mmCIF file of C-alpha atoms and ligand atoms in Angstrom:
data_model
loop_
_atom_site.group_PDB
_atom_site.id
_atom_site.type_symbol
_atom_site.label_atom_id
_atom_site.label_comp_id
_atom_site.label_asym_id
_atom_site.label_seq_id
_atom_site.Cartn_x
_atom_site.Cartn_y
_atom_site.Cartn_z
ATOM 1 C CA MET A 103 -21.278 -16.480 40.609
ATOM 2 C CA GLY A 104 -21.010 -13.024 39.515
ATOM 3 C CA ILE A 105 -23.670 -10.684 37.970
ATOM 4 C CA VAL A 106 -22.726 -11.010 34.550
ATOM 5 C CA ALA A 107 -24.081 -13.390 32.289
ATOM 6 C CA LYS A 108 -22.109 -16.348 30.731
ATOM 7 C CA GLN A 109 -22.498 -15.512 27.265
ATOM 8 C CA PHE A 110 -21.608 -11.973 27.789
ATOM 9 C CA LEU A 111 -18.292 -12.661 29.797
ATOM 10 C CA SER A 112 -16.332 -13.670 26.566
ATOM 11 C CA VAL A 113 -17.204 -10.421 24.746
ATOM 12 C CA LYS A 114 -14.281 -7.802 24.650
ATOM 13 C CA PRO A 115 -14.873 -4.030 24.759
ATOM 14 C CA SER A 116 -13.700 -2.584 21.322
ATOM 15 C CA LEU A 117 -9.890 -2.479 20.987
ATOM 16 C CA THR A 118 -9.989 1.008 19.061
ATOM 17 C CA LYS A 119 -11.888 2.373 22.094
ATOM 18 C CA ALA A 120 -9.392 0.890 24.608
ATOM 19 C CA MET A 121 -6.393 2.412 22.727
ATOM 20 C CA THR A 122 -8.211 6.002 22.704
ATOM 21 C CA GLN A 123 -8.988 5.800 26.300
ATOM 22 C CA ARG A 124 -5.245 4.713 27.219
ATOM 23 C CA ALA A 125 -4.387 7.808 25.025
ATOM 24 C CA SER A 126 -6.779 10.152 26.877
ATOM 25 C CA ILE A 127 -5.196 8.983 30.355
ATOM 26 C CA LEU A 128 -1.870 9.865 29.033
ATOM 27 C CA ARG A 129 -3.106 13.168 27.855
ATOM 28 C CA GLU A 130 -4.538 13.950 31.115
ATOM 29 C CA GLN A 131 -1.185 13.451 32.599
ATOM 30 C CA GLY A 132 0.148 16.137 30.527
ATOM 31 C CA ARG A 133 1.768 14.144 27.561
ATOM 32 C CA ASP A 134 1.532 15.150 24.033
ATOM 33 C CA ILE A 135 -0.269 12.131 22.404
ATOM 34 C CA ILE A 136 -1.358 12.082 18.714
ATOM 35 C CA THR A 137 -4.323 10.003 18.206
ATOM 36 C CA LEU A 138 -4.333 7.974 15.004
ATOM 37 C CA SER A 139 -6.590 5.229 16.658
ATOM 38 C CA GLN A 140 -9.991 6.993 16.144
ATOM 39 C CA GLY A 141 -12.242 5.721 13.411
ATOM 40 C CA GLU A 142 -13.892 8.947 12.832
ATOM 41 C CA PRO A 143 -13.798 12.169 10.555
ATOM 42 C CA ASP A 144 -12.115 14.894 11.995
ATOM 43 C CA PHE A 145 -14.404 17.449 10.377
ATOM 44 C CA PRO A 146 -17.407 18.860 11.943
ATOM 45 C CA THR A 147 -20.530 18.134 10.643
ATOM 46 C CA PRO A 148 -21.612 20.375 7.988
ATOM 47 C CA VAL A 149 -23.538 23.569 9.091
ATOM 48 C CA SER A 150 -26.590 22.843 7.147
ATOM 49 C CA ILE A 151 -26.914 19.408 8.667
ATOM 50 C CA CYS A 152 -26.488 20.698 12.392
ATOM 51 C CA GLU A 153 -29.042 23.557 11.305
ATOM 52 C CA ALA A 154 -31.688 20.805 10.434
ATOM 53 C CA GLY A 155 -31.124 19.301 13.857
ATOM 54 C CA ILE A 156 -31.625 22.579 15.685
ATOM 55 C CA GLU A 157 -34.797 23.516 13.496
ATOM 56 C CA ALA A 158 -36.181 19.955 14.338
ATOM 57 C CA ILE A 159 -35.756 20.896 17.911
ATOM 58 C CA ARG A 160 -37.193 24.295 17.444
ATOM 59 C CA ALA A 161 -40.367 22.897 15.338
ATOM 60 C CA GLY A 162 -40.968 20.350 18.499
ATOM 61 C CA ASN A 163 -39.976 17.298 16.611
ATOM 62 C CA THR A 164 -38.639 15.810 19.717
ATOM 63 C CA ARG A 165 -41.103 13.127 20.273
ATOM 64 C CA TYR A 166 -41.283 9.324 19.828
ATOM 65 C CA THR A 167 -40.886 8.649 15.878
ATOM 66 C CA ALA A 168 -42.026 5.384 14.132
ATOM 67 C CA VAL A 169 -39.599 2.404 15.093
ATOM 68 C CA ALA A 170 -38.482 2.029 11.416
ATOM 69 C CA GLY A 171 -37.527 5.869 11.263
ATOM 70 C CA ILE A 172 -39.481 9.003 10.085
ATOM 71 C CA GLU A 173 -41.335 8.617 6.904
ATOM 72 C CA PRO A 174 -39.449 11.502 4.921
ATOM 73 C CA LEU A 175 -35.989 9.929 5.926
ATOM 74 C CA ARG A 176 -36.977 6.343 4.960
ATOM 75 C CA GLU A 177 -38.079 8.226 1.460
ATOM 76 C CA ALA A 178 -34.749 10.109 1.225
ATOM 77 C CA ILE A 179 -32.895 6.581 1.856
ATOM 78 C CA ILE A 180 -34.997 4.975 -1.017
ATOM 79 C CA GLU A 181 -33.984 7.880 -3.078
ATOM 80 C CA LYS A 182 -30.445 7.667 -2.149
ATOM 81 C CA PHE A 183 -30.302 3.840 -3.138
ATOM 82 C CA SER A 184 -32.067 4.656 -6.428
ATOM 83 C CA ARG A 185 -29.562 7.591 -7.156
ATOM 84 C CA ASP A 186 -26.381 6.080 -6.028
ATOM 85 C CA ASN A 187 -26.740 2.139 -6.324
ATOM 86 C CA ASP A 188 -29.295 1.520 -8.809
ATOM 87 C CA LEU A 189 -31.507 -0.235 -6.115
ATOM 88 C CA ASN A 190 -35.050 0.233 -5.781
ATOM 89 C CA PHE A 191 -36.816 -0.418 -2.373
ATOM 90 C CA SER A 192 -40.157 0.425 -0.725
ATOM 91 C CA ALA A 193 -40.551 1.947 2.884
ATOM 92 C CA ASP A 194 -41.293 -1.555 4.299
ATOM 93 C CA GLN A 195 -37.693 -2.447 3.244
ATOM 94 C CA ILE A 196 -36.046 0.031 5.278
ATOM 95 C CA SER A 197 -34.988 0.186 8.812
ATOM 96 C CA VAL A 198 -33.297 3.286 10.492
ATOM 97 C CA GLY A 199 -31.065 2.579 13.722
ATOM 98 C CA CYS A 200 -28.625 4.213 16.310
ATOM 99 C CA GLY A 201 -25.804 4.021 13.618
ATOM 100 C CA ALA A 202 -24.983 1.057 11.105
ATOM 101 C CA LYS A 203 -23.610 -0.646 14.426
ATOM 102 C CA GLN A 204 -27.200 -1.245 15.571
ATOM 103 C CA VAL A 205 -28.666 -2.213 12.268
ATOM 104 C CA LEU A 206 -25.957 -4.828 11.791
ATOM 105 C CA PHE A 207 -26.386 -6.217 15.210
ATOM 106 C CA ASN A 208 -30.214 -6.244 14.865
ATOM 107 C CA ALA A 209 -29.887 -8.213 11.730
ATOM 108 C CA LEU A 210 -27.830 -10.817 13.385
ATOM 109 C CA MET A 211 -29.926 -10.984 16.483
ATOM 110 C CA VAL A 212 -33.072 -11.758 14.712
ATOM 111 C CA SER A 213 -31.617 -14.117 12.124
ATOM 112 C CA LEU A 214 -29.031 -16.396 13.833
ATOM 113 C CA ASN A 215 -29.916 -19.751 15.571
ATOM 114 C CA PRO A 216 -27.493 -21.165 17.942
ATOM 115 C CA GLY A 217 -24.949 -22.720 15.889
ATOM 116 C CA ASP A 218 -25.255 -20.703 12.706
ATOM 117 C CA GLU A 219 -22.325 -19.549 11.246
ATOM 118 C CA VAL A 220 -21.364 -16.183 10.002
ATOM 119 C CA ILE A 221 -18.325 -16.009 7.505
ATOM 120 C CA PHE A 222 -16.236 -12.602 7.196
ATOM 121 C CA PRO A 223 -12.896 -11.847 5.665
ATOM 122 C CA THR A 224 -10.061 -10.867 7.917
ATOM 123 C CA PRO A 225 -8.775 -8.373 8.688
ATOM 124 C CA CYS A 226 -12.307 -7.114 9.638
ATOM 125 C CA TRP A 227 -13.807 -4.423 11.716
ATOM 126 C CA VAL A 228 -13.405 -5.147 15.567
ATOM 127 C CA SER A 229 -17.007 -5.688 16.277
ATOM 128 C CA TYR A 230 -18.000 -8.474 13.794
ATOM 129 C CA PRO A 231 -16.751 -11.201 15.930
ATOM 130 C CA ASP A 232 -18.396 -10.158 19.277
ATOM 131 C CA MET A 233 -21.764 -9.082 17.495
ATOM 132 C CA VAL A 234 -21.892 -12.659 16.089
ATOM 133 C CA HIS A 235 -21.098 -14.213 19.397
ATOM 134 C CA LEU A 236 -23.478 -11.954 21.231
ATOM 135 C CA ALA A 237 -26.277 -13.016 18.815
ATOM 136 C CA GLY A 238 -25.636 -16.688 19.323
ATOM 137 C CA GLY A 239 -23.899 -17.480 16.180
ATOM 138 C CA ILE A 240 -20.290 -18.753 15.542
ATOM 139 C CA PRO A 241 -17.992 -16.294 13.800
ATOM 140 C CA VAL A 242 -15.949 -17.852 10.883
ATOM 141 C CA PRO A 243 -13.201 -15.606 10.180
ATOM 142 C CA VAL A 244 -11.466 -16.291 6.882
ATOM 143 C CA SER A 245 -7.891 -14.959 6.261
ATOM 144 C CA CYS A 246 -7.379 -12.741 3.308
ATOM 145 C CA PRO A 247 -3.788 -11.567 3.194
ATOM 146 C CA PRO A 248 -2.308 -8.664 1.447
ATOM 147 C CA ASN A 249 -1.438 -10.677 -1.623
ATOM 148 C CA THR A 250 -4.999 -10.985 -2.288
ATOM 149 C CA GLY A 251 -5.347 -7.120 -1.496
ATOM 150 C CA PHE A 252 -6.967 -8.204 1.599
ATOM 151 C CA LYS A 253 -10.198 -9.369 -0.189
ATOM 152 C CA MET A 254 -12.094 -12.354 -0.262
ATOM 153 C CA THR A 255 -11.650 -14.523 -3.379
ATOM 154 C CA PRO A 256 -14.399 -17.063 -4.653
ATOM 155 C CA ASP A 257 -12.466 -20.260 -3.776
ATOM 156 C CA VAL A 258 -11.624 -19.241 -0.267
ATOM 157 C CA LEU A 259 -15.390 -18.198 0.317
ATOM 158 C CA GLU A 260 -16.392 -21.838 -1.054
ATOM 159 C CA ALA A 261 -13.877 -23.441 1.058
ATOM 160 C CA ALA A 262 -15.599 -21.546 4.103
ATOM 161 C CA VAL A 263 -19.337 -22.262 3.331
ATOM 162 C CA THR A 264 -20.959 -25.007 5.402
ATOM 163 C CA ASN A 265 -24.376 -26.291 5.817
ATOM 164 C CA LYS A 266 -24.582 -24.016 9.090
ATOM 165 C CA THR A 267 -23.563 -20.930 7.106
ATOM 166 C CA LYS A 268 -26.496 -18.239 7.496
ATOM 167 C CA TRP A 269 -24.600 -14.817 6.523
ATOM 168 C CA LEU A 270 -21.399 -13.815 4.515
ATOM 169 C CA MET A 271 -20.404 -10.276 5.891
ATOM 170 C CA LEU A 272 -18.652 -7.968 3.303
ATOM 171 C CA ASN A 273 -17.399 -4.492 4.045
ATOM 172 C CA SER A 274 -16.091 -2.420 1.263
ATOM 173 C CA PRO A 275 -14.359 -0.020 1.562
ATOM 174 C CA SER A 276 -13.030 -2.024 4.486
ATOM 175 C CA ASN A 277 -12.082 -1.096 8.031
ATOM 176 C CA PRO A 278 -9.187 -1.741 8.633
ATOM 177 C CA THR A 279 -7.457 -2.204 5.160
ATOM 178 C CA GLY A 280 -9.206 0.473 3.028
ATOM 179 C CA ALA A 281 -9.623 -2.563 0.297
ATOM 180 C CA VAL A 282 -12.375 -1.814 -2.078
ATOM 181 C CA TYR A 283 -14.164 -4.731 -4.037
ATOM 182 C CA SER A 284 -14.593 -4.121 -7.763
ATOM 183 C CA ARG A 285 -17.543 -5.111 -9.593
ATOM 184 C CA ASP A 286 -15.838 -7.854 -11.251
ATOM 185 C CA GLU A 287 -14.712 -9.104 -7.660
ATOM 186 C CA LEU A 288 -18.389 -8.969 -6.417
ATOM 187 C CA ASN A 289 -19.438 -10.808 -9.442
ATOM 188 C CA ALA A 290 -17.106 -13.679 -8.954
ATOM 189 C CA LEU A 291 -18.310 -14.080 -5.127
ATOM 190 C CA ALA A 292 -21.828 -13.910 -6.622
ATOM 191 C CA VAL A 293 -20.864 -16.719 -8.885
ATOM 192 C CA VAL A 294 -20.343 -18.887 -5.594
ATOM 193 C CA LEU A 295 -23.191 -17.578 -3.545
ATOM 194 C CA ARG A 296 -25.745 -18.662 -6.247
ATOM 195 C CA LYS A 297 -24.608 -22.243 -5.519
ATOM 196 C CA TYR A 298 -25.528 -21.797 -1.822
ATOM 197 C CA PRO A 299 -29.111 -20.430 -1.585
ATOM 198 C CA ASN A 300 -29.112 -20.524 2.162
ATOM 199 C CA VAL A 301 -26.406 -18.041 2.438
ATOM 200 C CA TRP A 302 -27.328 -14.593 2.974
ATOM 201 C CA VAL A 303 -25.140 -11.606 2.653
ATOM 202 C CA LEU A 304 -24.637 -8.553 4.953
ATOM 203 C CA SER A 305 -23.341 -5.877 2.972
ATOM 204 C CA ASP A 306 -21.535 -3.195 5.194
ATOM 205 C CA ASP A 307 -21.126 -0.153 2.826
ATOM 206 C CA ILE A 308 -20.501 2.690 5.683
ATOM 207 C CA TYR A 309 -17.370 3.880 3.965
ATOM 208 C CA GLU A 310 -19.011 4.018 0.385
ATOM 209 C CA LYS A 311 -18.511 7.541 -0.081
ATOM 210 C CA LEU A 312 -14.787 7.523 0.703
ATOM 211 C CA VAL A 313 -13.233 6.067 -2.577
ATOM 212 C CA TYR A 314 -10.240 7.789 -4.134
ATOM 213 C CA GLY A 315 -8.931 8.285 -7.594
ATOM 214 C CA ASP A 316 -10.708 6.426 -10.378
ATOM 215 C CA VAL A 317 -11.981 3.637 -7.966
ATOM 216 C CA GLU A 318 -15.551 3.059 -8.265
ATOM 217 C CA PHE A 319 -17.884 1.948 -5.366
ATOM 218 C CA SER A 320 -20.112 -1.181 -6.078
ATOM 219 C CA THR A 321 -22.265 -2.964 -3.825
ATOM 220 C CA LEU A 322 -23.474 -6.647 -4.360
ATOM 221 C CA ALA A 323 -27.014 -6.114 -4.557
ATOM 222 C CA GLN A 324 -26.440 -3.763 -7.472
ATOM 223 C CA VAL A 325 -24.054 -6.314 -9.086
ATOM 224 C CA ALA A 326 -25.983 -9.156 -8.592
ATOM 225 C CA PRO A 327 -29.741 -8.175 -8.507
ATOM 226 C CA ASP A 328 -30.780 -11.894 -8.812
ATOM 227 C CA LEU A 329 -29.246 -12.344 -4.816
ATOM 228 C CA ARG A 330 -31.452 -9.196 -3.503
ATOM 229 C CA ASP A 331 -33.638 -11.490 -1.578
ATOM 230 C CA ARG A 332 -31.204 -12.460 0.490
ATOM 231 C CA ILE A 333 -29.024 -9.278 0.840
ATOM 232 C CA LEU A 334 -29.057 -6.947 3.661
ATOM 233 C CA THR A 335 -27.417 -3.553 2.362
ATOM 234 C CA VAL A 336 -26.309 -1.491 5.412
ATOM 235 C CA ASN A 337 -25.103 2.231 5.289
ATOM 236 C CA GLY A 338 -25.360 5.295 7.461
ATOM 237 C CA VAL A 339 -24.320 8.883 7.880
ATOM 238 C CA SER A 340 -21.379 8.714 10.194
ATOM 239 C CA LYS A 341 -18.484 8.587 7.855
ATOM 240 C CA ALA A 342 -19.530 10.315 4.567
ATOM 241 C CA TYR A 343 -21.286 13.462 6.499
ATOM 242 C CA ALA A 344 -19.009 13.522 9.422
ATOM 243 C CA MET A 345 -21.863 12.598 11.830
ATOM 244 C CA THR A 346 -20.495 9.912 14.153
ATOM 245 C CA GLY A 347 -22.139 11.341 16.973
ATOM 246 C CA TRP A 348 -25.554 11.788 15.841
ATOM 247 C CA ARG A 349 -26.168 7.888 15.298
ATOM 248 C CA VAL A 350 -28.019 7.108 12.150
ATOM 249 C CA GLY A 351 -27.466 4.243 10.202
ATOM 250 C CA TYR A 352 -30.053 2.209 7.846
ATOM 251 C CA GLY A 353 -30.360 -1.045 6.445
ATOM 252 C CA ALA A 354 -32.375 -1.911 3.217
ATOM 253 C CA GLY A 355 -33.313 -5.571 2.321
ATOM 254 C CA PRO A 356 -36.051 -8.265 2.333
ATOM 255 C CA GLY A 357 -39.325 -7.145 4.095
ATOM 256 C CA GLN A 358 -39.541 -10.048 6.479
ATOM 257 C CA LEU A 359 -35.940 -9.451 7.509
ATOM 258 C CA ILE A 360 -36.802 -5.876 7.929
ATOM 259 C CA LYS A 361 -39.686 -6.308 9.762
ATOM 260 C CA ALA A 362 -38.035 -8.593 12.317
ATOM 261 C CA MET A 363 -35.359 -5.884 13.039
ATOM 262 C CA ASN A 364 -37.877 -3.441 13.511
ATOM 263 C CA THR A 365 -39.760 -5.426 16.203
ATOM 264 C CA LEU A 366 -36.144 -6.110 17.998
ATOM 265 C CA GLN A 367 -35.657 -2.451 17.779
ATOM 266 C CA GLY A 368 -38.971 -1.542 19.071
ATOM 267 C CA GLN A 369 -38.305 -3.776 21.928
ATOM 268 C CA THR A 370 -35.058 -2.277 22.876
ATOM 269 C CA THR A 371 -33.947 1.355 21.700
ATOM 270 C CA SER A 372 -37.489 2.213 19.964
ATOM 271 C CA HIS A 373 -35.408 4.435 17.405
ATOM 272 C CA THR A 374 -32.595 6.771 17.065
ATOM 273 C CA SER A 375 -33.021 10.251 18.207
ATOM 274 C CA SER A 376 -35.864 12.306 16.508
ATOM 275 C CA ILE A 377 -33.495 15.221 15.956
ATOM 276 C CA SER A 378 -30.710 13.231 14.580
ATOM 277 C CA GLN A 379 -33.110 11.828 12.045
ATOM 278 C CA TYR A 380 -34.100 15.083 10.711
ATOM 279 C CA ALA A 381 -30.672 16.126 10.276
ATOM 280 C CA ALA A 382 -29.833 12.676 8.319
ATOM 281 C CA LEU A 383 -32.629 13.681 6.016
ATOM 282 C CA GLU A 384 -30.914 17.235 5.488
ATOM 283 C CA ALA A 385 -27.696 14.909 4.832
ATOM 284 C CA LEU A 386 -29.316 12.920 2.525
ATOM 285 C CA LYS A 387 -31.361 15.214 0.707
ATOM 286 C CA GLY A 388 -29.420 18.581 0.780
ATOM 287 C CA ALA A 389 -26.215 19.840 -0.904
ATOM 288 C CA GLN A 390 -23.748 16.785 -1.295
ATOM 289 C CA ASP A 391 -20.597 19.007 -2.594
ATOM 290 C CA PHE A 392 -18.639 18.783 0.734
ATOM 291 C CA ILE A 393 -18.267 15.120 0.257
ATOM 292 C CA ALA A 394 -16.002 15.667 -2.545
ATOM 293 C CA ALA A 395 -13.935 17.952 -0.503
ATOM 294 C CA PHE A 396 -13.556 15.605 2.048
ATOM 295 C CA GLN A 397 -12.496 12.986 -0.325
ATOM 296 C CA SER A 398 -9.767 15.075 -1.875
ATOM 297 C CA THR A 399 -8.443 16.009 1.588
ATOM 298 C CA TYR A 400 -8.356 12.418 2.586
ATOM 299 C CA GLN A 401 -6.861 11.149 -0.506
ATOM 300 C CA PHE A 402 -3.923 13.882 -0.059
ATOM 301 C CA ARG A 403 -3.505 12.463 3.733
ATOM 302 C CA ARG A 404 -3.507 8.899 2.430
ATOM 303 C CA ASP A 405 -1.006 9.502 -0.091
ATOM 304 C CA LEU A 406 1.117 11.310 2.537
ATOM 305 C CA VAL A 407 1.021 8.760 5.233
ATOM 306 C CA VAL A 408 1.477 6.022 2.687
ATOM 307 C CA ASP A 409 4.740 7.465 1.358
ATOM 308 C CA ARG A 410 5.912 8.559 4.843
ATOM 309 C CA LEU A 411 5.272 5.035 6.402
ATOM 310 C CA ASN A 412 6.911 3.048 3.570
ATOM 311 C CA ARG A 413 10.161 5.007 4.377
ATOM 312 C CA ILE A 414 10.456 3.189 7.783
ATOM 313 C CA GLU A 415 12.393 0.099 7.906
ATOM 314 C CA GLY A 416 10.693 -2.699 8.766
ATOM 315 C CA MET A 417 7.186 -1.419 7.663
ATOM 316 C CA SER A 418 5.452 -2.121 4.413
ATOM 317 C CA CYS A 419 2.294 -0.105 3.611
ATOM 318 C CA HIS A 420 -0.130 -0.731 0.605
ATOM 319 C CA ARG A 421 -1.984 2.003 -0.779
ATOM 320 C CA PRO A 422 -5.581 1.470 -0.173
ATOM 321 C CA ASP A 423 -8.557 2.649 -2.240
ATOM 322 C CA GLY A 424 -10.999 3.688 0.183
ATOM 323 C CA ALA A 425 -11.972 4.350 3.765
ATOM 324 C CA PHE A 426 -9.542 6.501 5.913
ATOM 325 C CA TYR A 427 -7.343 3.587 7.159
ATOM 326 C CA VAL A 428 -3.821 2.412 6.331
ATOM 327 C CA PHE A 429 -2.957 -0.993 7.562
ATOM 328 C CA PRO A 430 1.090 -1.425 7.394
ATOM 329 C CA ASP A 431 2.566 -4.694 7.728
ATOM 330 C CA CYS A 432 5.125 -4.630 10.473
ATOM 331 C CA SER A 433 6.845 -7.974 10.397
ATOM 332 C CA GLY A 434 10.162 -6.177 9.961
ATOM 333 C CA LEU A 435 9.665 -4.671 13.420
ATOM 334 C CA MET A 436 9.136 -8.024 15.293
ATOM 335 C CA ASN A 437 11.518 -9.563 17.616
ATOM 336 C CA LYS A 438 13.418 -6.219 17.875
ATOM 337 C CA GLN A 439 14.387 -4.958 21.428
ATOM 338 C CA THR A 440 13.437 -1.645 22.637
ATOM 339 C CA PRO A 441 16.105 0.670 24.504
ATOM 340 C CA GLN A 442 14.683 -0.295 27.456
ATOM 341 C CA GLY A 443 15.505 -4.022 26.671
ATOM 342 C CA LYS A 444 11.878 -5.089 25.973
ATOM 343 C CA LEU A 445 11.233 -7.397 23.276
ATOM 344 C CA ILE A 446 8.544 -6.458 20.573
ATOM 345 C CA LYS A 447 7.001 -9.781 20.018
ATOM 346 C CA THR A 448 3.543 -8.709 18.907
ATOM 347 C CA ASP A 449 1.706 -5.998 17.058
ATOM 348 C CA SER A 450 0.062 -5.012 20.548
ATOM 349 C CA ASP A 451 3.555 -4.665 22.155
ATOM 350 C CA LEU A 452 4.607 -2.297 19.101
ATOM 351 C CA THR A 453 1.405 -0.118 19.570
ATOM 352 C CA MET A 454 2.110 0.265 23.300
ATOM 353 C CA TYR A 455 5.522 1.056 22.428
ATOM 354 C CA LEU A 456 4.452 3.576 19.977
ATOM 355 C CA LEU A 457 2.265 5.213 22.479
ATOM 356 C CA GLU A 458 4.437 5.334 25.472
ATOM 357 C CA GLU A 459 7.528 6.148 23.751
ATOM 358 C CA ALA A 460 6.489 8.101 20.760
ATOM 359 C CA GLY A 461 3.197 9.528 22.080
ATOM 360 C CA VAL A 462 1.150 8.284 19.064
ATOM 361 C CA ALA A 463 -2.111 6.118 19.409
ATOM 362 C CA THR A 464 -2.482 3.436 16.831
ATOM 363 C CA VAL A 465 -4.304 -0.031 16.950
ATOM 364 C CA PRO A 466 -2.861 -3.404 16.742
ATOM 365 C CA GLY A 467 -3.744 -5.556 13.880
ATOM 366 C CA SER A 468 -4.638 -8.467 16.267
ATOM 367 C CA GLY A 469 -7.873 -6.569 17.036
ATOM 368 C CA PHE A 470 -8.947 -6.702 13.329
ATOM 369 C CA LEU A 471 -7.784 -10.513 13.417
ATOM 370 C CA ALA A 472 -4.630 -10.018 11.289
ATOM 371 C CA SER A 473 -0.891 -10.015 12.725
ATOM 372 C CA PRO A 474 1.645 -8.188 12.621
ATOM 373 C CA PHE A 475 0.131 -5.121 11.341
ATOM 374 C CA ILE A 476 -1.089 -1.854 13.014
ATOM 375 C CA ARG A 477 -4.148 0.208 11.935
ATOM 376 C CA ILE A 478 -3.484 3.804 11.254
ATOM 377 C CA SER A 479 -6.377 6.287 10.803
ATOM 378 C CA TYR A 480 -5.603 9.400 8.718
ATOM 379 C CA ALA A 481 -8.718 11.282 9.715
ATOM 380 C CA THR A 482 -6.571 13.644 11.322
ATOM 381 C CA SER A 483 -5.007 16.842 10.376
ATOM 382 C CA THR A 484 -1.943 17.046 7.913
ATOM 383 C CA THR A 485 0.218 18.392 10.511
ATOM 384 C CA ASP A 486 -0.583 15.578 13.123
ATOM 385 C CA ILE A 487 0.095 13.113 10.442
ATOM 386 C CA GLU A 488 3.379 14.571 9.679
ATOM 387 C CA ARG A 489 4.290 15.076 13.413
ATOM 388 C CA ALA A 490 3.105 11.219 14.105
ATOM 389 C CA CYS A 491 5.074 9.831 11.092
ATOM 390 C CA ASP A 492 8.321 11.592 12.386
ATOM 391 C CA ARG A 493 7.851 10.199 15.841
ATOM 392 C CA ILE A 494 7.012 6.673 14.293
ATOM 393 C CA SER A 495 9.921 6.790 12.212
ATOM 394 C CA SER A 496 12.479 8.113 14.954
ATOM 395 C CA THR A 497 11.155 5.441 17.691
ATOM 396 C CA CYS A 498 11.299 2.610 15.354
ATOM 397 C CA SER A 499 14.743 3.420 14.277
ATOM 398 C CA LEU A 500 15.664 2.833 18.123
ATOM 399 C CA LEU A 501 14.325 -0.757 17.919
ATOM 400 C CA LYS A 502 17.624 -3.006 17.627
HETATM 401 N N1 PLP B 64 -19.100 -0.703 9.904
HETATM 402 C C1 PLP B 64 -17.668 -0.506 10.081
HETATM 403 C C2 PLP B 64 -16.810 -1.205 9.228
HETATM 404 C C3 PLP B 64 -17.306 0.679 10.863
HETATM 405 O O1 PLP B 64 -16.073 0.588 10.707
HETATM 406 C C4 PLP B 64 -18.091 1.277 11.498
HETATM 407 C C5 PLP B 64 -17.690 2.421 12.359
HETATM 408 O O2 PLP B 64 -16.316 2.485 12.818
HETATM 409 C C6 PLP B 64 -19.534 0.876 11.558
HETATM 410 C C7 PLP B 64 -19.660 -0.080 10.864
HETATM 411 C C8 PLP B 64 -20.619 1.635 12.253
HETATM 412 O O3 PLP B 64 -20.992 2.967 12.064
HETATM 413 P P1 PLP B 64 -21.794 3.827 12.910
HETATM 414 O O4 PLP B 64 -21.226 5.008 13.611
HETATM 415 O O5 PLP B 64 -22.868 4.266 11.770
HETATM 416 O O6 PLP B 64 -22.667 2.926 13.596
#
């Protein structure tokens, strides 16, 4: 009998982090590796936000805070929801945690009884199945192929609901596909959800600010206010404000759920760093103009990477509406042979080949429960995107 508990043995480390780690090892060996596997903005945190963190230290705001988060930050979150999403919350309906990740995990931990099912459309973020599993629930991945824009349709949702369903997890814009649910698409899902009053919805809006062109962001609680009593809306500062390392995320929803999440957090991490909370306060309340600059840079890069990948024989890449990922279909590259005589049978084989031969780190679609795809993050410089696409193209052309 080892030291690690049974229920933990099946939990896998995040595949995204595994790829990034392998890339670092190769880099340490002197290889020139371009990392397109990372899910974080390449921009530095804006100076005004950093200054607010520094000022928090100077002002002595370095002690324990309220478990749910400092009051001014919760007030700023309430203002944000009202300004951006037409949603009204009170302070006891807000929980601030160590990133959206902890908020999602807290919600699942306090709500799932053994055997409760959690539906989520796939491709999905790598952490959902493991989080559900860890919280004692049963993950119910529901395949949503490219012909539905990788989105869940009402009939597919209805077919997945059982009397054990506790949550539907929605993520828009999506990691890894960049798919964005329109108001109408959310309304259509709401029609089904009205029939099943025991199903709650976890809306993971972490990429809210990263939508391109005329695309508008909508969230379920805004579109279907009558369902608000069973929706937890989760967001954070990581992606919009280039603050991944500060670890601030938040959830807003029914008081009873929030209270339980805060109790769990109080017994585990207590709260996220006081310094980060003051920086997040500046992010939400201060100037927002750099978000538009981030958006236009990402949009330019998205178009560049989509155009370049579509020129590669065997790859087919949709043009996503949001986030900073593309998720090209690589079926045309399967069952081909590398110059070393190795058969590319899976998207993991392909990402390994691209890493070892082209020096480009990407993530296999299998990590997001969809194959054969690869996920490419374009949260990196235009030069690196161009160099990486050149290398992917020439390495793929060697496959026979
Ligand atoms: N949700 C999705 C879909 C993500 O892709 C990520 C991060 O990659 C998170 C949540 C977690 O974000 P945070 O940094 O706020 O924990």
